[in-house]
Coordinates of C-alpha atoms and ligand atoms in Angstrom, one line a residue:
M245 CA 3.2 22.1 -48.2
N246 CA 6.5 19.7 -48.7
Y247 CA 6.6 16.4 -48.0
Y248 CA 9.7 13.4 -47.3
S249 CA 10.6 10.3 -48.0
L250 CA 11.0 8.8 -44.9
H251 CA 14.1 6.8 -46.8
H252 CA 15.5 10.0 -46.7
K253 CA 16.9 9.7 -50.2
S254 CA 14.2 11.2 -52.3
P255 CA 14.4 14.8 -52.7
K256 CA 11.3 16.5 -51.6
T257 CA 8.4 16.9 -53.5
T258 CA 5.3 18.8 -53.2
F259 CA 1.6 17.5 -52.2
K260 CA 0.6 17.0 -55.8
N261 CA 3.3 15.2 -56.5
A262 CA 3.5 13.2 -53.2
V263 CA -0.2 12.5 -54.3
V264 CA 0.6 11.8 -58.1
E265 CA 3.6 9.1 -56.9
G266 CA 2.3 7.7 -53.9
L267 CA 6.0 6.3 -52.9
A268 CA 8.9 7.8 -53.2
K269 CA 11.9 6.9 -56.0
D270 CA 13.7 5.5 -52.9
R271 CA 10.5 3.5 -52.0
G272 CA 9.9 5.1 -48.6
I273 CA 6.5 7.0 -48.2
Y274 CA 6.3 10.6 -48.0
F275 CA 5.8 12.8 -44.4
P276 CA 4.9 16.3 -44.8
E277 CA 7.8 18.8 -43.8
N278 CA 5.5 20.6 -41.1
I279 CA 2.7 20.2 -39.0
T280 CA 1.4 23.7 -37.8
P281 CA -1.0 22.9 -34.6
L282 CA -4.8 24.7 -35.5
S283 CA -5.3 27.8 -32.9
K284 CA -7.0 27.0 -29.1
D285 CA -9.8 29.4 -30.1
F286 CA -11.0 26.9 -33.2
I287 CA -10.1 23.8 -30.9
E288 CA -12.1 25.2 -27.9
N289 CA -15.8 26.0 -30.2
I290 CA -15.2 22.7 -32.7
E291 CA -19.2 22.8 -31.5
N292 CA -19.8 25.5 -33.4
Y293 CA -18.6 24.5 -36.4
S294 CA -19.9 22.2 -39.8
N295 CA -18.0 19.1 -40.6
N296 CA -17.0 20.5 -43.5
E297 CA -15.6 23.2 -42.0
I298 CA -13.7 21.3 -39.2
A299 CA -11.8 19.1 -42.2
Y300 CA -11.1 21.9 -44.0
E301 CA -9.4 23.6 -41.2
A302 CA -7.9 20.4 -40.7
I303 CA -6.5 19.6 -44.0
K304 CA -5.8 23.0 -45.7
Q305 CA -2.1 23.6 -44.3
F306 CA -1.2 19.5 -46.1
V307 CA -2.7 20.8 -49.2
G308 CA -1.1 24.3 -49.4
N309 CA -1.8 26.4 -52.4
E310 CA -2.0 23.9 -54.9
I311 CA -5.9 23.0 -54.7
P312 CA -7.7 26.4 -54.8
T313 CA -9.6 27.0 -51.7
E314 CA -13.3 26.2 -53.2
K315 CA -12.3 23.3 -55.0
L316 CA -10.5 22.3 -51.9
K317 CA -13.8 23.0 -50.1
D318 CA -16.2 21.1 -52.9
I319 CA -13.4 18.3 -53.0
I320 CA -14.0 17.7 -48.8
A321 CA -17.9 18.3 -49.5
N322 CA -18.2 15.8 -52.1
T323 CA -16.2 13.6 -49.7
L324 CA -18.2 14.1 -46.4
S325 CA -21.7 13.1 -47.8
F326 CA -22.7 11.1 -44.7
D327 CA -22.8 11.1 -40.8
F328 CA -20.2 10.2 -38.4
P329 CA -21.9 9.5 -35.3
V330 CA -20.7 8.7 -32.0
V331 CA -23.3 6.2 -30.3
S332 CA -22.8 5.1 -26.4
V333 CA -22.3 1.2 -26.0
S334 CA -21.8 1.3 -22.1
E335 CA -21.5 3.7 -19.5
N336 CA -18.2 5.3 -20.6
I337 CA -18.0 3.8 -23.5
G338 CA -19.2 5.4 -27.4
S339 CA -19.0 3.6 -30.9
L340 CA -17.4 6.3 -34.1
E341 CA -19.7 4.4 -36.6
L342 CA -18.0 5.6 -39.5
F343 CA -19.9 3.3 -41.8
H344 CA -22.0 5.4 -43.1
G345 CA -21.0 6.0 -46.4
P346 CA -21.4 4.4 -50.3
T347 CA -19.3 1.4 -49.2
M348 CA -19.9 0.7 -45.3
A349 CA -16.3 0.9 -44.6
F350 CA -14.0 4.4 -43.2
K351 CA -11.9 4.1 -46.1
D352 CA -14.6 5.8 -48.5
V353 CA -13.9 9.2 -47.1
G354 CA -10.0 8.6 -48.1
A355 CA -10.6 7.1 -51.6
K356 CA -12.9 9.9 -52.4
F357 CA -10.9 12.3 -51.4
M358 CA -7.7 11.2 -52.9
A359 CA -9.6 10.1 -56.0
Q360 CA -10.6 13.7 -56.5
C361 CA -7.2 14.9 -56.3
L362 CA -6.0 13.2 -58.1
E363 CA -8.6 13.9 -61.0
Y364 CA -8.0 17.3 -60.2
F365 CA -4.3 16.8 -60.7
N366 CA -4.5 14.6 -63.5
Q367 CA -7.1 17.4 -65.7
G368 CA -5.4 19.0 -68.5
N369 CA -2.9 15.3 -68.9
K370 CA -3.3 13.5 -72.3
E371 CA -1.8 10.5 -70.4
E372 CA -3.8 8.7 -68.0
V373 CA -2.7 7.7 -64.6
T374 CA -3.1 4.1 -62.9
V375 CA -3.7 3.5 -59.8
L376 CA -2.6 0.5 -58.3
V377 CA -4.4 -0.7 -54.9
A378 CA -3.9 -3.8 -52.9
T379 CA -6.9 -4.8 -50.3
S380 CA -7.4 -6.8 -47.3
G381 CA -11.0 -6.4 -48.4
D382 CA -12.7 -2.8 -47.7
T383 CA -10.1 -0.9 -49.3
G384 CA -11.3 -2.1 -52.9
G385 CA -14.8 -1.1 -52.2
A386 CA -13.9 1.5 -51.4
V387 CA -11.1 2.4 -53.9
A388 CA -13.8 1.5 -57.2
N389 CA -16.3 3.3 -55.7
G390 CA -14.8 6.1 -54.6
F391 CA -12.5 6.2 -58.3
L392 CA -15.7 5.1 -60.6
G393 CA -15.4 7.1 -63.7
A394 CA -13.0 9.7 -62.7
K395 CA -11.8 10.8 -65.5
G396 CA -7.9 9.7 -66.9
I397 CA -7.5 7.6 -64.2
N398 CA -7.7 3.5 -64.3
V399 CA -7.3 1.4 -61.2
V400 CA -6.3 -1.8 -60.8
I401 CA -7.4 -3.4 -57.4
L402 CA -5.2 -6.6 -56.6
Y403 CA -7.2 -8.8 -53.8
P404 CA -6.2 -12.3 -52.3
S405 CA -9.0 -15.1 -53.6
G406 CA -10.6 -16.1 -51.1
K407 CA -10.3 -14.3 -48.2
V408 CA -12.6 -11.1 -48.7
S409 CA -15.9 -11.4 -47.9
D410 CA -18.5 -12.0 -50.5
I411 CA -19.9 -8.6 -50.2
Q412 CA -16.2 -7.4 -50.6
E413 CA -15.6 -8.9 -53.9
K414 CA -19.0 -7.9 -54.9
Q415 CA -18.5 -4.3 -54.4
L416 CA -15.3 -4.5 -55.9
T417 CA -15.3 -6.7 -58.7
T418 CA -18.3 -6.1 -59.6
L419 CA -18.9 -2.1 -60.8
G420 CA -16.6 -2.0 -64.2
Q421 CA -15.7 1.3 -66.1
N422 CA -12.8 2.0 -65.1
I423 CA -11.9 -0.1 -62.8
T424 CA -10.4 -3.5 -63.2
A425 CA -10.3 -5.9 -60.7
L426 CA -7.4 -8.8 -59.8
E427 CA -8.2 -11.9 -57.8
V428 CA -4.8 -12.7 -56.7
D429 CA -3.5 -16.3 -55.4
G430 CA -2.1 -15.7 -52.2
V431 CA -2.7 -13.4 -49.3
F432 CA -2.7 -9.6 -49.0
D433 CA 0.7 -9.1 -48.0
D434 CA 1.3 -11.4 -51.6
C435 CA -1.0 -8.5 -53.9
Q436 CA 0.8 -5.2 -51.2
D437 CA 4.7 -6.6 -52.6
M438 CA 3.0 -6.8 -56.4
V439 CA 2.0 -3.6 -55.9
K440 CA 5.6 -2.6 -55.0
T441 CA 7.6 -4.5 -57.5
A442 CA 5.5 -3.1 -60.0
F443 CA 6.1 0.5 -59.0
L444 CA 9.9 -0.5 -59.6
D445 CA 9.8 -2.0 -62.5
E446 CA 11.4 0.2 -64.9
E447 CA 10.2 -1.3 -67.8
I448 CA 6.6 -0.4 -66.8
T449 CA 6.2 2.9 -68.2
K450 CA 2.9 4.0 -66.8
T451 CA 1.9 6.9 -64.7
L452 CA 1.4 4.5 -61.6
T453 CA 0.3 5.2 -58.2
S454 CA -1.1 3.8 -55.1
A455 CA -4.5 4.3 -53.6
N456 CA -3.3 2.7 -50.3
S457 CA -3.1 4.5 -46.8
I458 CA 0.8 5.5 -48.1
N459 CA -0.6 7.8 -50.2
V460 CA -1.2 11.3 -47.8
A461 CA -4.5 12.2 -50.0
R462 CA -5.6 8.7 -48.6
W463 CA -4.3 8.7 -45.3
L464 CA -4.7 12.5 -44.3
P465 CA -8.5 12.6 -44.6
Q466 CA -9.1 9.7 -42.4
M467 CA -7.7 13.0 -39.1
F468 CA -11.3 13.9 -39.9
Y469 CA -13.3 11.6 -37.8
F470 CA -11.2 12.4 -34.5
F471 CA -12.1 15.6 -35.1
F472 CA -16.0 14.5 -35.3
A473 CA -15.6 12.3 -32.4
Y474 CA -14.7 15.1 -30.3
K475 CA -16.9 17.9 -31.3
Q476 CA -19.6 15.7 -30.3
L477 CA -17.8 14.6 -27.2
K478 CA -16.6 17.6 -25.9
K479 CA -19.8 18.4 -23.3
L480 CA -19.3 15.5 -21.5
N481 CA -15.9 17.3 -20.1
K482 CA -13.9 13.9 -19.8
E483 CA -10.2 12.8 -21.2
I484 CA -10.8 11.3 -24.7
V485 CA -9.0 7.7 -25.4
F486 CA -9.4 6.4 -28.8
S487 CA -9.0 2.8 -30.0
V488 CA -8.2 2.0 -33.5
P489 CA -8.8 -1.3 -35.2
S490 CA -5.2 -1.4 -36.3
G491 CA -4.4 -3.3 -40.1
N492 CA -2.1 -0.8 -42.0
F493 CA -2.1 1.6 -39.3
G494 CA -3.2 4.4 -41.4
N495 CA -6.2 5.8 -39.6
I496 CA -4.1 5.6 -36.3
C497 CA -1.6 7.9 -37.3
A498 CA -3.8 9.9 -39.3
G499 CA -5.5 10.1 -35.1
I500 CA -2.1 11.5 -33.9
M501 CA -1.7 14.0 -36.9
A502 CA -5.1 15.4 -35.1
Q503 CA -3.5 15.1 -31.4
K504 CA -0.4 17.1 -33.2
L505 CA -2.5 19.5 -34.3
G506 CA -4.3 20.2 -31.3
L507 CA -6.8 18.0 -30.5
P508 CA -6.8 17.1 -27.3
V509 CA -6.8 13.5 -27.0
K510 CA -5.7 11.1 -24.1
H511 CA -4.3 7.8 -25.3
F512 CA -4.1 5.8 -28.5
V513 CA -5.0 1.6 -28.9
A514 CA -4.5 0.6 -31.9
S515 CA -6.1 -2.7 -31.4
T516 CA -4.8 -5.9 -33.6
N517 CA -5.9 -9.1 -34.0
V518 CA -3.6 -12.0 -34.2
N519 CA -1.2 -10.0 -36.5
D520 CA 0.5 -8.5 -33.8
T521 CA 3.7 -7.3 -35.3
V522 CA 3.3 -3.4 -33.5
P523 CA 2.1 -4.9 -29.9
N524 CA 5.3 -7.1 -30.3
F525 CA 7.6 -4.1 -31.4
L526 CA 5.6 -2.1 -28.5
K527 CA 6.7 -4.9 -25.9
D528 CA 10.5 -5.4 -27.0
G529 CA 11.3 -2.5 -29.2
I530 CA 12.1 -4.7 -32.0
Y531 CA 10.4 -4.3 -34.8
T532 CA 9.9 -8.2 -36.7
P533 CA 7.8 -7.8 -40.0
K534 CA 6.2 -10.9 -40.7
K535 CA 4.1 -13.3 -43.0
S536 CA -0.2 -12.3 -42.2
K537 CA -2.3 -14.8 -40.4
A538 CA -5.8 -15.5 -41.7
T539 CA -8.6 -14.0 -39.1
I540 CA -12.4 -13.4 -38.9
S541 CA -11.3 -9.1 -39.1
N542 CA -9.5 -9.4 -42.4
A543 CA -9.7 -5.9 -43.1
M544 CA -6.3 -6.0 -40.2
D545 CA -4.9 -8.9 -41.8
V546 CA -1.4 -7.1 -41.7
G547 CA 2.0 -8.6 -41.1
N548 CA 4.3 -5.4 -42.4
P549 CA 1.8 -1.8 -41.9
S550 CA 3.3 0.2 -43.9
N551 CA 2.5 3.4 -41.6
F552 CA 3.9 2.3 -38.7
I553 CA 6.9 4.1 -39.9
R554 CA 5.0 7.4 -40.2
I555 CA 4.0 7.0 -36.5
R556 CA 7.6 6.6 -35.1
E557 CA 8.8 9.4 -37.7
L558 CA 5.8 11.8 -35.2
F559 CA 7.1 10.5 -31.9
N560 CA 11.0 11.3 -33.7
N561 CA 11.2 7.1 -33.0
D562 CA 11.9 7.7 -29.4
L563 CA 9.5 4.3 -28.4
E564 CA 8.9 5.7 -24.5
T565 CA 7.4 8.8 -26.1
L566 CA 5.5 6.7 -28.1
K567 CA 4.8 4.5 -25.2
S568 CA 3.3 7.6 -23.2
T569 CA 0.6 8.5 -26.0
F570 CA 0.1 4.9 -27.4
S571 CA -0.3 1.2 -26.9
S572 CA -1.0 -1.5 -29.0
F573 CA -2.5 -4.5 -27.6
S574 CA -3.3 -8.1 -29.8
F575 CA -6.2 -10.2 -29.7
S576 CA -7.6 -13.7 -31.0
D577 CA -10.8 -14.2 -32.4
D578 CA -12.2 -16.2 -30.0
A579 CA -11.8 -13.2 -27.9
T580 CA -13.1 -11.1 -30.3
R581 CA -16.2 -13.1 -30.6
V582 CA -16.9 -13.5 -27.3
K583 CA -16.6 -9.8 -26.8
M584 CA -19.2 -9.4 -30.0
K585 CA -21.9 -11.8 -27.4
E586 CA -21.2 -9.7 -24.2
I587 CA -21.4 -6.0 -26.0
Y588 CA -24.8 -7.2 -28.0
K589 CA -26.2 -9.2 -24.8
N590 CA -24.9 -5.9 -22.9
S591 CA -26.5 -3.0 -24.3
G592 CA -27.4 -4.7 -27.5
Y593 CA -25.2 -3.3 -30.0
V594 CA -24.2 -5.0 -33.2
A595 CA -20.5 -4.7 -33.5
D596 CA -18.6 -5.7 -36.6
P597 CA -15.3 -7.9 -35.9
H598 CA -12.8 -4.9 -35.9
G599 CA -15.2 -2.7 -33.9
A600 CA -15.2 -5.2 -31.4
V601 CA -11.4 -5.6 -31.2
G602 CA -11.7 -2.3 -31.2
Y603 CA -13.8 -2.3 -27.9
L604 CA -11.7 -5.0 -26.6
G605 CA -8.7 -2.9 -26.6
L606 CA -10.0 0.0 -24.9
E607 CA -10.9 -3.0 -21.6
E608 CA -7.1 -3.4 -22.2
Y609 CA -6.1 -0.2 -21.3
N610 CA -8.3 0.2 -18.1
L611 CA -10.1 3.6 -18.4
N612 CA -10.5 5.6 -15.4
E613 CA -13.9 7.6 -14.3
N614 CA -12.1 10.7 -15.6
E615 CA -11.7 8.7 -19.3
Y616 CA -14.5 8.5 -21.7
G617 CA -13.3 5.7 -24.3
V618 CA -13.8 5.6 -28.1
F619 CA -13.3 2.6 -30.6
L620 CA -13.7 3.1 -34.3
E621 CA -16.5 0.5 -35.6
T622 CA -14.7 0.8 -39.2
A623 CA -17.3 -1.6 -41.1
H624 CA -20.8 -1.7 -40.8
P625 CA -21.3 -5.7 -39.0
V626 CA -23.5 -6.3 -42.7
K627 CA -19.4 -6.3 -43.8
F628 CA -18.5 -9.6 -42.4
L629 CA -22.0 -11.2 -42.4
D630 CA -21.1 -14.6 -42.0
V631 CA -18.8 -13.9 -39.1
V632 CA -21.8 -11.8 -37.1
E633 CA -24.6 -14.1 -38.2
E634 CA -22.7 -17.2 -36.5
T635 CA -21.5 -15.2 -33.6
L636 CA -24.6 -13.3 -32.6
P637 CA -28.3 -14.3 -32.9
V638 CA -28.8 -11.7 -35.4
T639 CA -30.0 -11.4 -39.2
V640 CA -28.1 -8.2 -40.2
A641 CA -30.5 -5.9 -42.8
I642 CA -29.2 -5.9 -46.1
P643 CA -28.8 -1.9 -46.6
P644 CA -29.3 -0.6 -50.1
Q645 CA -26.3 0.6 -50.8
I646 CA -24.9 -3.2 -50.8
Q647 CA -28.0 -4.7 -52.2
K648 CA -27.3 -2.8 -55.3
V649 CA -23.9 -4.5 -55.8
I650 CA -25.2 -8.0 -54.4
D651 CA -26.7 -8.8 -57.4
N652 CA -24.4 -7.8 -59.8
K653 CA -22.1 -9.9 -61.8
K654 CA -18.1 -10.4 -60.6
V655 CA -15.7 -10.1 -63.2
A656 CA -11.9 -10.7 -62.3
I657 CA -8.9 -11.6 -63.6
K658 CA -6.6 -14.4 -62.5
A659 CA -3.2 -13.5 -61.3
S660 CA -0.8 -15.7 -58.9
S661 CA 2.5 -14.3 -59.2
Y662 CA 4.0 -10.6 -60.6
E663 CA 4.2 -11.8 -64.0
D664 CA 0.5 -11.4 -64.0
L665 CA 0.1 -8.2 -62.9
K666 CA 3.1 -7.0 -65.1
A667 CA 1.5 -9.1 -68.6
F668 CA -1.6 -6.9 -68.1
L669 CA -0.1 -3.4 -67.4
L670 CA 1.5 -3.4 -70.2
K671 CA -1.0 -4.7 -72.3
E672 CA -3.9 -2.4 -70.9
Ligands
PLP810 C1 -8.5 -0.8 -43.4 C2 -9.3 -1.4 -42.4 C3 -8.9 -1.1 -40.5 C4 -7.6 -1.0 -40.8 O1 -6.9 0.4 -40.9 P1 -5.5 0.7 -41.0 O2 -5.8 2.1 -41.7 O3 -4.8 -0.1 -42.4 O4 -5.1 0.7 -40.1 C5 -9.6 -1.4 -40.0 N1 -11.4 -2.1 -40.0 C6 -11.9 -2.0 -41.1 C7 -13.5 -2.5 -41.7 C8 -11.1 -1.6 -42.4 O5 -11.2 -1.5 -44.2

């Protein structure tokens, strides 16, 4: 499969190069040249396929012959080692729980998939690849875990000091081996800008790639969730509306890719916190990136969502067509807390702040009786322990995979500007 840059200045490239480069030379992100719908027969009989088989069907055209079939199947099996249940929360709303993986965030799937692709593509090369990743919270932990021990790959994670939760910080600063954490004096966008600058810096000669959702190998496997949800809900015979708590808009964009592959989805709601660049764009057609604001759903504190350009591409940059399948609403922290309380009171379900924003999006959309709403529960409540325990009368039990890292010692290098990152990369 070939990929083109959305800035249309760099030449087309292979899946392999798109994964290894991350971002095209013209700074555009990559997009697949073709999207061929899956057979109707497959979609109609989806409940007869295992998750691994579904994932293979969904992704194989985007990998092409660049990874042998058996290897790709292995990569998928290693990636999907946990469940993706839809849990009923109210009569017509379910929570698609994406947090049963090793770091309890949905990003585990993309990170693990990408790590294995990159390791495969880099085998036999003498030179190591450096993965640079900016995180607003959950990416760091998922990437650290997914890439831990990957041969020939060093990982450098940049995170905004004081703006990720204690557990998130532990997950990305305690693993050691091929993982290094840089604690940046700034917000997420500063981290993201530093990563982007490094990619353009000709004095840095080592091979750099990104493990943010701009990387096609991190972004595309997120399609799987939407198929897994549909597989579970098909028997309800309702039209499905997905509400995706969105920050960089990679997850929801993957959902729209699944729809393009033929998955029956009625509508997508991109639910955001007060970082409302996309909701505003849908209102007035003007895309105005902003500096991100800190919220209680910090994994979505993004002022200039990097994947939104892919969503526009999927709709040929036509705002009206986009709006016919896609809405986006923004919610305050206060509204989020009120909703967390209400969900808990009515159903006993403990939603994390991101999930609650997703729930709010479904309410704003206003489901009709033929529709079933699914909000993506993108992180386990324990990842946002302070907010959850402050807001709800609950004590969240610490699951074993979290307990394991909590007692480990944080190791991070302080960075206050791009020069610090550069110095680190040059001496490493
Ligand atoms: C990353 C993340 C999001 C946002 O996902 P995008 O693909 O960047 O839109 C939402 N919730 C949680 C918990 C996350 O970690």
